[in-house]
PDB file of C-alpha atoms and ligand atoms in Angstrom:
ATOM      1  CA  UNK A   1      -4.512  21.867  29.426  1.00 92.00           C
ATOM      2  CA  UNK A   2      -2.896  19.610  26.759  1.00 97.00           C
ATOM      3  CA  UNK A   3      -4.731  18.701  23.727  1.00 98.00           C
ATOM      4  CA  UNK A   4      -4.281  17.046  20.391  1.00 98.00           C
ATOM      5  CA  UNK A   5      -6.163  15.556  17.430  1.00 98.00           C
ATOM      6  CA  UNK A   6      -5.022  12.000  16.467  1.00 98.00           C
ATOM      7  CA  UNK A   7      -6.265   9.058  14.414  1.00 98.00           C
ATOM      8  CA  UNK A   8      -8.905   6.982  16.222  1.00 98.00           C
ATOM      9  CA  UNK A   9      -8.138   3.358  16.868  1.00 98.00           C
ATOM     10  CA  UNK A  10     -10.201   0.355  17.716  1.00 98.00           C
ATOM     11  CA  UNK A  11      -9.044   0.816  21.290  1.00 98.00           C
ATOM     12  CA  UNK A  12     -10.953   4.115  21.406  1.00 98.00           C
ATOM     13  CA  UNK A  13     -14.344   2.673  20.379  1.00 98.00           C
ATOM     14  CA  UNK A  14     -15.745   2.133  23.829  1.00 98.00           C
ATOM     15  CA  UNK A  15     -14.909   5.760  24.860  1.00 98.00           C
ATOM     16  CA  UNK A  16     -16.517   7.034  21.790  1.00 98.00           C
ATOM     17  CA  UNK A  17     -19.665   4.984  22.321  1.00 98.00           C
ATOM     18  CA  UNK A  18     -20.029   6.451  25.753  1.00 98.00           C
ATOM     19  CA  UNK A  19     -19.421   9.874  24.509  1.00 98.00           C
ATOM     20  CA  UNK A  20     -21.859   9.523  21.498  1.00 98.00           C
ATOM     21  CA  UNK A  21     -24.662   8.173  23.937  1.00 98.00           C
ATOM     22  CA  UNK A  22     -24.146  11.093  26.272  1.00 97.00           C
ATOM     23  CA  UNK A  23     -24.377  13.718  23.558  1.00 97.00           C
ATOM     24  CA  UNK A  24     -26.804  12.170  21.022  1.00 96.00           C
ATOM     25  CA  UNK A  25     -28.603   9.593  23.223  1.00 96.00           C
ATOM     26  CA  UNK A  26     -27.458   6.884  20.840  1.00 96.00           C
ATOM     27  CA  UNK A  27     -24.385   5.622  19.251  1.00 97.00           C
ATOM     28  CA  UNK A  28     -23.209   4.224  15.784  1.00 96.00           C
ATOM     29  CA  UNK A  29     -22.486   1.173  17.817  1.00 97.00           C
ATOM     30  CA  UNK A  30     -19.362  -1.070  18.352  1.00 98.00           C
ATOM     31  CA  UNK A  31     -19.905  -3.123  15.136  1.00 98.00           C
ATOM     32  CA  UNK A  32     -20.300  -0.047  12.936  1.00 98.00           C
ATOM     33  CA  UNK A  33     -17.367   1.704  14.338  1.00 98.00           C
ATOM     34  CA  UNK A  34     -15.185  -1.289  14.161  1.00 98.00           C
ATOM     35  CA  UNK A  35     -15.982  -1.977  10.543  1.00 98.00           C
ATOM     36  CA  UNK A  36     -15.492   1.654   9.758  1.00 98.00           C
ATOM     37  CA  UNK A  37     -11.978   1.633  11.249  1.00 98.00           C
ATOM     38  CA  UNK A  38     -10.887  -1.772   9.888  1.00 98.00           C
ATOM     39  CA  UNK A  39     -12.679  -2.294   6.653  1.00 98.00           C
ATOM     40  CA  UNK A  40     -13.796   0.884   5.062  1.00 98.00           C
ATOM     41  CA  UNK A  41     -10.880   2.398   3.074  1.00 97.00           C
ATOM     42  CA  UNK A  42     -12.781   5.779   2.818  1.00 98.00           C
ATOM     43  CA  UNK A  43     -13.175   6.214   6.561  1.00 98.00           C
ATOM     44  CA  UNK A  44     -11.163   8.809   8.351  1.00 98.00           C
ATOM     45  CA  UNK A  45     -11.889   9.057  12.065  1.00 98.00           C
ATOM     46  CA  UNK A  46     -10.133  11.275  14.492  1.00 98.00           C
ATOM     47  CA  UNK A  47     -10.425  11.773  18.268  1.00 98.00           C
ATOM     48  CA  UNK A  48      -9.786  14.925  20.390  1.00 98.00           C
ATOM     49  CA  UNK A  49      -7.614  14.115  23.374  1.00 98.00           C
ATOM     50  CA  UNK A  50      -7.512  16.598  26.318  1.00 98.00           C
ATOM     51  CA  UNK A  51      -5.207  15.878  29.207  1.00 97.00           C
ATOM     52  CA  UNK A  52      -4.914  12.224  27.922  1.00 95.00           C
ATOM     53  CA  UNK A  53      -8.754  11.615  27.794  1.00 97.00           C
ATOM     54  CA  UNK A  54     -10.982  11.433  24.675  1.00 98.00           C
ATOM     55  CA  UNK A  55     -13.361  14.447  24.765  1.00 98.00           C
ATOM     56  CA  UNK A  56     -14.628  14.510  21.126  1.00 98.00           C
ATOM     57  CA  UNK A  57     -14.396  12.989  17.760  1.00 98.00           C
ATOM     58  CA  UNK A  58     -15.010  13.339  14.043  1.00 98.00           C
ATOM     59  CA  UNK A  59     -15.968  10.499  11.856  1.00 98.00           C
ATOM     60  CA  UNK A  60     -15.726  11.069   8.112  1.00 98.00           C
ATOM     61  CA  UNK A  61     -15.528   9.640   4.675  1.00 98.00           C
ATOM     62  CA  UNK A  62     -13.180  10.923   2.021  1.00 98.00           C
ATOM     63  CA  UNK A  63     -13.168   9.461  -1.598  1.00 96.00           C
ATOM     64  CA  UNK A  64     -11.710  11.279  -4.555  1.00 92.00           C
ATOM     65  CA  UNK A  65     -15.064  12.877  -5.604  1.00 95.00           C
ATOM     66  CA  UNK A  66     -16.592  13.783  -2.361  1.00 97.00           C
ATOM     67  CA  UNK A  67     -16.189  14.005   1.470  1.00 98.00           C
ATOM     68  CA  UNK A  68     -18.816  13.598   4.178  1.00 98.00           C
ATOM     69  CA  UNK A  69     -18.971  14.169   7.935  1.00 98.00           C
ATOM     70  CA  UNK A  70     -20.680  11.112   9.407  1.00 97.00           C
ATOM     71  CA  UNK A  71     -20.530  12.017  13.128  1.00 97.00           C
ATOM     72  CA  UNK A  72     -18.931  14.871  15.184  1.00 98.00           C
ATOM     73  CA  UNK A  73     -19.106  15.824  18.799  1.00 98.00           C
ATOM     74  CA  UNK A  74     -17.228  17.634  21.494  1.00 98.00           C
ATOM     75  CA  UNK A  75     -17.829  16.646  25.088  1.00 98.00           C
ATOM     76  CA  UNK A  76     -20.253  19.173  26.722  1.00 97.00           C
ATOM     77  CA  UNK A  77     -17.552  20.089  29.290  1.00 97.00           C
ATOM     78  CA  UNK A  78     -15.349  21.423  26.478  1.00 98.00           C
ATOM     79  CA  UNK A  79     -17.958  22.943  24.226  1.00 98.00           C
ATOM     80  CA  UNK A  80     -17.732  26.606  23.368  1.00 97.00           C
ATOM     81  CA  UNK A  81     -13.911  26.697  23.740  1.00 98.00           C
ATOM     82  CA  UNK A  82     -12.954  26.525  20.142  1.00 98.00           C
ATOM     83  CA  UNK A  83     -12.279  22.685  19.957  1.00 98.00           C
ATOM     84  CA  UNK A  84     -15.198  22.162  17.482  1.00 98.00           C
ATOM     85  CA  UNK A  85     -13.643  24.807  15.069  1.00 98.00           C
ATOM     86  CA  UNK A  86     -10.261  23.276  15.550  1.00 98.00           C
ATOM     87  CA  UNK A  87     -11.465  19.775  14.518  1.00 98.00           C
ATOM     88  CA  UNK A  88     -13.546  21.047  11.694  1.00 98.00           C
ATOM     89  CA  UNK A  89     -10.623  23.133  10.379  1.00 98.00           C
ATOM     90  CA  UNK A  90      -8.331  20.053  10.682  1.00 98.00           C
ATOM     91  CA  UNK A  91     -10.737  18.051   8.487  1.00 98.00           C
ATOM     92  CA  UNK A  92     -11.222  20.801   6.008  1.00 98.00           C
ATOM     93  CA  UNK A  93      -7.400  21.012   5.527  1.00 98.00           C
ATOM     94  CA  UNK A  94      -7.258  17.284   5.080  1.00 98.00           C
ATOM     95  CA  UNK A  95      -9.858  17.389   2.442  1.00 98.00           C
ATOM     96  CA  UNK A  96      -8.011  20.314   0.750  1.00 97.00           C
ATOM     97  CA  UNK A  97      -4.699  18.262   0.718  1.00 97.00           C
ATOM     98  CA  UNK A  98      -6.715  15.284  -0.862  1.00 96.00           C
ATOM     99  CA  UNK A  99      -8.111  17.728  -3.565  1.00 96.00           C
ATOM    100  CA  UNK A 100     -11.745  16.820  -2.663  1.00 97.00           C
ATOM    101  CA  UNK A 101     -14.254  18.982  -4.660  1.00 97.00           C
ATOM    102  CA  UNK A 102     -16.869  19.165  -1.883  1.00 98.00           C
ATOM    103  CA  UNK A 103     -17.929  18.186   1.685  1.00 98.00           C
ATOM    104  CA  UNK A 104     -21.423  17.388   2.699  1.00 98.00           C
ATOM    105  CA  UNK A 105     -23.158  16.639   6.087  1.00 98.00           C
ATOM    106  CA  UNK A 106     -26.490  16.255   7.622  1.00 98.00           C
ATOM    107  CA  UNK A 107     -27.483  18.415  10.573  1.00 98.00           C
ATOM    108  CA  UNK A 108     -30.713  18.576  12.627  1.00 98.00           C
ATOM    109  CA  UNK A 109     -33.017  21.360  11.568  1.00 98.00           C
ATOM    110  CA  UNK A 110     -33.065  22.514  15.257  1.00 98.00           C
ATOM    111  CA  UNK A 111     -29.348  22.253  15.908  1.00 98.00           C
ATOM    112  CA  UNK A 112     -28.568  25.949  15.460  1.00 98.00           C
ATOM    113  CA  UNK A 113     -25.284  25.701  17.360  1.00 97.00           C
ATOM    114  CA  UNK A 114     -23.758  23.324  14.831  1.00 98.00           C
ATOM    115  CA  UNK A 115     -25.372  25.034  11.938  1.00 98.00           C
ATOM    116  CA  UNK A 116     -23.748  28.308  13.003  1.00 98.00           C
ATOM    117  CA  UNK A 117     -20.325  26.473  13.236  1.00 98.00           C
ATOM    118  CA  UNK A 118     -20.666  25.047   9.757  1.00 98.00           C
ATOM    119  CA  UNK A 119     -21.797  28.317   8.244  1.00 98.00           C
ATOM    120  CA  UNK A 120     -18.693  30.014   9.667  1.00 98.00           C
ATOM    121  CA  UNK A 121     -16.617  27.469   7.560  1.00 98.00           C
ATOM    122  CA  UNK A 122     -18.507  28.173   4.370  1.00 98.00           C
ATOM    123  CA  UNK A 123     -21.074  25.337   4.411  1.00 98.00           C
ATOM    124  CA  UNK A 124     -24.287  26.217   2.640  1.00 98.00           C
ATOM    125  CA  UNK A 125     -27.807  24.811   2.768  1.00 98.00           C
ATOM    126  CA  UNK A 126     -28.485  22.275  -0.108  1.00 98.00           C
ATOM    127  CA  UNK A 127     -31.790  20.562   0.710  1.00 98.00           C
ATOM    128  CA  UNK A 128     -33.862  19.127   3.466  1.00 98.00           C
ATOM    129  CA  UNK A 129     -34.260  15.338   4.240  1.00 98.00           C
ATOM    130  CA  UNK A 130     -37.714  15.187   5.792  1.00 98.00           C
ATOM    131  CA  UNK A 131     -38.216  13.101   8.926  1.00 98.00           C
ATOM    132  CA  UNK A 132     -34.691  11.890   8.552  1.00 97.00           C
ATOM    133  CA  UNK A 133     -33.951  11.188  12.234  1.00 96.00           C
ATOM    134  CA  UNK A 134     -35.658   8.481  14.325  1.00 94.00           C
ATOM    135  CA  UNK A 135     -37.622  11.101  16.259  1.00 95.00           C
ATOM    136  CA  UNK A 136     -38.883  12.494  12.821  1.00 97.00           C
ATOM    137  CA  UNK A 137     -36.861  15.747  12.879  1.00 98.00           C
ATOM    138  CA  UNK A 138     -35.834  16.796   9.483  1.00 98.00           C
ATOM    139  CA  UNK A 139     -32.210  16.936   8.488  1.00 98.00           C
ATOM    140  CA  UNK A 140     -30.651  19.908   6.537  1.00 98.00           C
ATOM    141  CA  UNK A 141     -28.068  18.763   4.037  1.00 98.00           C
ATOM    142  CA  UNK A 142     -25.205  21.396   4.036  1.00 98.00           C
ATOM    143  CA  UNK A 143     -22.454  21.422   1.382  1.00 98.00           C
ATOM    144  CA  UNK A 144     -19.095  23.239   1.340  1.00 98.00           C
ATOM    145  CA  UNK A 145     -17.529  23.554  -2.174  1.00 98.00           C
ATOM    146  CA  UNK A 146     -13.862  23.343  -1.909  1.00 97.00           C
ATOM    147  CA  UNK A 147     -12.927  24.361  -5.477  1.00 88.00           C
TER     148      UNK A 147
HETATM  149  C1  COA B 201     -21.404  21.485  17.370  1.00 96.09           C
HETATM  150  C2  COA B 201     -20.152  21.304  18.128  1.00 96.09           C
HETATM  151  C3  COA B 201     -19.311  20.128  17.527  1.00 96.09           C
HETATM  152  C4  COA B 201     -19.302  22.592  18.155  1.00 96.09           C
HETATM  153  O1  COA B 201     -18.151  22.457  19.001  1.00 96.09           O
HETATM  154  P1  COA B 201     -17.581  23.606  19.910  1.00 96.09           P
HETATM  155  O2  COA B 201     -16.360  23.214  20.514  1.00 96.09           O
HETATM  156  O3  COA B 201     -18.711  23.855  20.973  1.00 96.09           O
HETATM  157  O4  COA B 201     -17.485  24.740  18.869  1.00 96.09           O
HETATM  158  P2  COA B 201     -16.502  26.155  18.996  1.00 96.09           P
HETATM  159  O5  COA B 201     -16.290  26.415  20.455  1.00 96.09           O
HETATM  160  O6  COA B 201     -15.408  25.888  18.192  1.00 96.09           O
HETATM  161  O7  COA B 201     -17.471  27.138  18.500  1.00 96.09           O
HETATM  162  C5  COA B 201     -17.708  27.131  17.025  1.00 96.09           C
HETATM  163  C6  COA B 201     -18.897  27.896  16.525  1.00 96.09           C
HETATM  164  O8  COA B 201     -20.076  27.172  17.050  1.00 96.09           O
HETATM  165  C7  COA B 201     -21.108  28.178  17.300  1.00 96.09           C
HETATM  166  N1  COA B 201     -21.574  28.147  18.670  1.00 96.09           N
HETATM  167  C8  COA B 201     -20.790  27.659  19.712  1.00 96.09           C
HETATM  168  N2  COA B 201     -21.518  27.716  20.660  1.00 96.09           N
HETATM  169  C9  COA B 201     -22.660  28.239  20.455  1.00 96.09           C
HETATM  170  C10 COA B 201     -23.881  28.521  21.205  1.00 96.09           C
HETATM  171  N3  COA B 201     -24.016  28.393  22.567  1.00 96.09           N
HETATM  172  N4  COA B 201     -24.848  29.043  20.489  1.00 96.09           N
HETATM  173  C11 COA B 201     -24.858  29.299  19.108  1.00 96.09           C
HETATM  174  N5  COA B 201     -23.702  28.973  18.371  1.00 96.09           N
HETATM  175  C12 COA B 201     -22.700  28.531  19.143  1.00 96.09           C
HETATM  176  C13 COA B 201     -20.572  29.484  16.922  1.00 96.09           C
HETATM  177  O9  COA B 201     -20.634  29.795  15.560  1.00 96.09           O
HETATM  178  C14 COA B 201     -19.138  29.310  17.123  1.00 96.09           C
HETATM  179  O10 COA B 201     -18.240  30.270  16.506  1.00 96.09           O
HETATM  180  P3  COA B 201     -17.871  31.593  17.279  1.00 96.09           P
HETATM  181  O11 COA B 201     -17.168  31.189  18.512  1.00 96.09           O
HETATM  182  O12 COA B 201     -16.852  32.195  16.208  1.00 96.09           O
HETATM  183  O13 COA B 201     -19.157  32.286  17.467  1.00 96.09           O
HETATM  184  C15 COA B 201     -20.544  21.028  19.617  1.00 96.09           C
HETATM  185  O14 COA B 201     -21.306  21.951  20.140  1.00 96.09           O
HETATM  186  C16 COA B 201     -21.233  19.696  19.805  1.00 96.09           C
HETATM  187  O15 COA B 201     -20.601  18.586  19.916  1.00 96.09           O
HETATM  188  N6  COA B 201     -22.543  19.643  19.824  1.00 96.09           N
HETATM  189  C17 COA B 201     -23.377  18.460  20.043  1.00 96.09           C
HETATM  190  C18 COA B 201     -23.193  17.442  18.913  1.00 96.09           C
HETATM  191  C19 COA B 201     -23.522  18.041  17.645  1.00 96.09           C
HETATM  192  O16 COA B 201     -24.442  18.876  17.383  1.00 96.09           O
HETATM  193  N7  COA B 201     -22.677  17.570  16.603  1.00 96.09           N
HETATM  194  C20 COA B 201     -22.815  18.046  15.239  1.00 96.09           C
HETATM  195  C21 COA B 201     -23.797  17.155  14.563  1.00 96.09           C
HETATM  196  S1  COA B 201     -24.029  17.683  12.836  1.00 96.09           S
END
C-alpha cells in the first residue's frame, strides 16, 4: 500500500464531495471548497492518497492567532488503520511550525470515535454549541493549547 498526504487542489474537489457525502451525508459543496482553495489565504487543505486514490482529507484554517479544523474524514475502508492519527499529527506539526497558539474544532456530541482521537492528541472540552448541526445534535468545541 502506497500512501501520502499532499496539498488539495481544485482538481480534487469532486472526489472530496463524493467522500464527504458518503461519510457525513452532505458536503461543503463545490463553490465553498473552490473558494477555500482559491480565495481564502488562511485555508490549508490536504488530501490523503492511498494507491493513487483520494481516501480522506483535512480542511483547516490557520491564521497567526488561531487554527481550526473545518472538516476531516478518512474513507470507511481505511478507518482504524492509523491514517486519521497520521493526518492529525501532520496538521498539528504544521501548526507548531507556524507558532499557532491553539487549535479548535467542533465535533458531534455522539461522535465518540473522533472525540477519542482528539483526546489522544491533547484536545480538551471547552464548551457546547447547542443544536449546532442541521439534525439538532449538539457540537462540542474542543481546544488544543499549543504553547
Ligand atoms: C475520526 C476519524 C477521522 C479517525 O480516523 P481513523 O483513521 O479511523 O483513526 P485512527 O485509525 O488513526 O485511530 C485514531 C484513534 O481514533 C479512535 N478510534 C479509532 N477507531 C475507533 C473505534 N472504532 N471506536 C472508538 N475509538 C476509535 C482511537 O482513539 C484511536 O486511537 P488508538 O488506535 O490509539 O486507540 C475517522 O474515523 C472518520 O473519518 N470518521 C468519520 C468522520 C468524522 O467523524 N470526522 C471527524 C469530524 S470532527
